[in-house]
Amino acid sequence: MLIREATADDWPAIWPFLREIVAAGETYTYDRDITEEQARSVWMLAAPSRTVVAVDQGGTVLGTAKMNRNHMGPGSHVAGASFMVDPAHGGRGVGRALGEYALEWARAEGYRMMQFNAVVESNVGAVKLWRSLGFEVLATLPEGFRHPTKGFVGLHIMYREL
Ligand SMILES: CC(C)(COP(=O)(O)OP(=O)(O)OC[C@H]1O[C@@H](n2cnc3c(N)ncnc32)[C@H](O)[C@@H]1OP(=O)(O)O)[C@@H](O)C(=O)NCCC(=O)NCCS
């Protein structure tokens, strides 16, 4: 697996699984009927932020991550990141590799910490993955997320120092 910069040419490969993940409404606070243009502008970030793709040896896009400054001005030493792995390629270490990559990026850019603003409490796979990468739950916004089948669940703020 290779993680490299995402280019405009990667978008047609990203959009189908990004749309599937967002439409499921279980993991992101994006509108479930997000349009392709909205999604592209939310996900495909310009420098100094970064959007990357994880690709296999044949060049198939397996997943993607975006990395950015989380807060402005006096909070600009706090990084943020978001991740989407194509469900067809889940459970094979792509998310972990992208998470490790984002942490390395943030360290190299001189950030002091990384904060995830809204990790859905019921997204147990993601919470477990971020914990294993050194993140802790700082606080949980009770019932901050309306899950399509579980009802109102919490939204974690997770963080780790770099
Ligand atoms: C969360 C997500 C990025 C994980 O990516 P992935 O490639 O499937 O994860 P990995 O194969 O790298 O798994 C890494 C770890 O995550 C955990 N994990 C992943 N999916 C899990 C699941 N369904 N149940 C329990 N644990 C799970 C395991 O701890 C696993 O540990 P291991 O490496 O010891 O096996 C991916 O499922 C995804 O894109 N989900 C939809 C969008 C999303 O939730 N993004 C994150 C928002 S905070």
Short mmCIF file of C-alpha atoms and ligand atoms in Angstrom, two decimals, residues 17 21 26-28 43 62 64 81-87 89-98 116 118-120 123-130 132 158, ligand 1:
data_model
loop_
_atom_site.label_atom_id
_atom_site.label_comp_id
_atom_site.label_asym_id
_atom_site.label_seq_id
_atom_site.Cartn_x
_atom_site.Cartn_y
_atom_site.Cartn_z
CA PHE A 17 -17.28 5.40 -1.26
CA ILE A 21 -20.20 6.45 3.97
CA GLU A 26 -23.48 6.66 10.93
CA THR A 27 -20.08 8.29 11.21
CA TYR A 28 -19.92 11.90 9.99
CA TRP A 43 -12.62 16.82 1.26
CA LEU A 62 -8.50 2.04 -0.92
CA THR A 64 -8.42 8.68 1.88
CA ALA A 81 -7.76 14.97 10.43
CA SER A 82 -10.56 12.90 8.89
CA PHE A 83 -10.55 9.45 7.38
CA MET A 84 -12.61 7.36 4.99
CA VAL A 85 -11.76 3.83 3.91
CA ASP A 86 -13.74 2.21 1.11
CA PRO A 87 -15.94 -0.36 2.89
CA HIS A 89 -11.35 -2.57 1.52
CA GLY A 90 -12.05 -2.17 5.25
CA GLY A 91 -10.45 -4.17 8.03
CA ARG A 92 -7.12 -4.59 6.26
CA GLY A 93 -5.05 -1.93 7.94
CA VAL A 94 -5.74 0.98 5.61
CA GLY A 95 -7.32 3.13 8.34
CA ARG A 96 -4.46 2.46 10.71
CA ALA A 97 -1.88 3.35 8.04
CA LEU A 98 -3.70 6.58 7.22
CA PHE A 116 -10.74 14.90 16.49
CA ALA A 118 -16.63 14.63 16.51
CA VAL A 119 -16.07 10.89 16.76
CA VAL A 120 -19.41 9.12 16.99
CA ASN A 123 -18.43 4.04 15.81
CA VAL A 124 -16.64 1.54 18.00
CA GLY A 125 -14.15 0.42 15.36
CA ALA A 126 -12.93 3.98 14.84
CA VAL A 127 -12.84 4.76 18.58
CA LYS A 128 -10.80 1.59 19.16
CA LEU A 129 -8.44 2.46 16.32
CA TRP A 130 -7.85 6.03 17.55
CA SER A 132 -4.72 2.34 19.81
CA MET A 158 -10.58 12.82 21.07
C1 LIG B 1 -12.83 3.80 10.77
C2 LIG B 1 -12.10 3.38 9.50
C3 LIG B 1 -11.27 4.57 8.99
C4 LIG B 1 -11.17 2.22 9.85
O1 LIG B 1 -10.48 1.83 8.67
P1 LIG B 1 -10.08 0.32 8.39
O2 LIG B 1 -9.14 0.31 7.26
O3 LIG B 1 -11.29 -0.51 8.27
O4 LIG B 1 -9.35 -0.05 9.77
P2 LIG B 1 -8.07 -1.00 9.97
O5 LIG B 1 -8.22 -2.22 9.12
O6 LIG B 1 -6.83 -0.19 9.81
O7 LIG B 1 -8.29 -1.42 11.48
C5 LIG B 1 -7.51 -0.86 12.46
C6 LIG B 1 -8.10 -1.11 13.82
O8 LIG B 1 -9.40 -0.52 13.87
C7 LIG B 1 -10.22 -1.29 14.69
N1 LIG B 1 -11.39 -1.61 13.92
C8 LIG B 1 -11.64 -1.27 12.63
N2 LIG B 1 -12.87 -1.63 12.28
C9 LIG B 1 -13.40 -2.24 13.36
C10 LIG B 1 -14.67 -2.81 13.62
N3 LIG B 1 -15.64 -2.87 12.71
N4 LIG B 1 -14.89 -3.31 14.86
C11 LIG B 1 -13.93 -3.26 15.81
N5 LIG B 1 -12.72 -2.71 15.58
C12 LIG B 1 -12.46 -2.22 14.39
C13 LIG B 1 -9.45 -2.47 15.15
O9 LIG B 1 -8.97 -2.08 16.43
C14 LIG B 1 -8.30 -2.54 14.20
O10 LIG B 1 -7.25 -3.00 14.96
P3 LIG B 1 -6.18 -4.06 14.40
O11 LIG B 1 -5.28 -3.27 13.51
O12 LIG B 1 -5.52 -4.53 15.64
O13 LIG B 1 -6.96 -5.11 13.67
C15 LIG B 1 -13.09 2.88 8.41
O14 LIG B 1 -13.86 1.84 8.94
C16 LIG B 1 -14.00 3.96 7.86
O15 LIG B 1 -13.65 4.70 6.95
N6 LIG B 1 -15.22 4.04 8.42
C17 LIG B 1 -16.24 4.96 7.94
C18 LIG B 1 -15.84 6.41 8.17
C19 LIG B 1 -15.33 6.64 9.57
O16 LIG B 1 -15.88 6.14 10.53
N7 LIG B 1 -14.25 7.45 9.66
C20 LIG B 1 -13.67 7.80 10.95
C21 LIG B 1 -14.47 8.86 11.60
S1 LIG B 1 -13.85 9.25 13.22
#
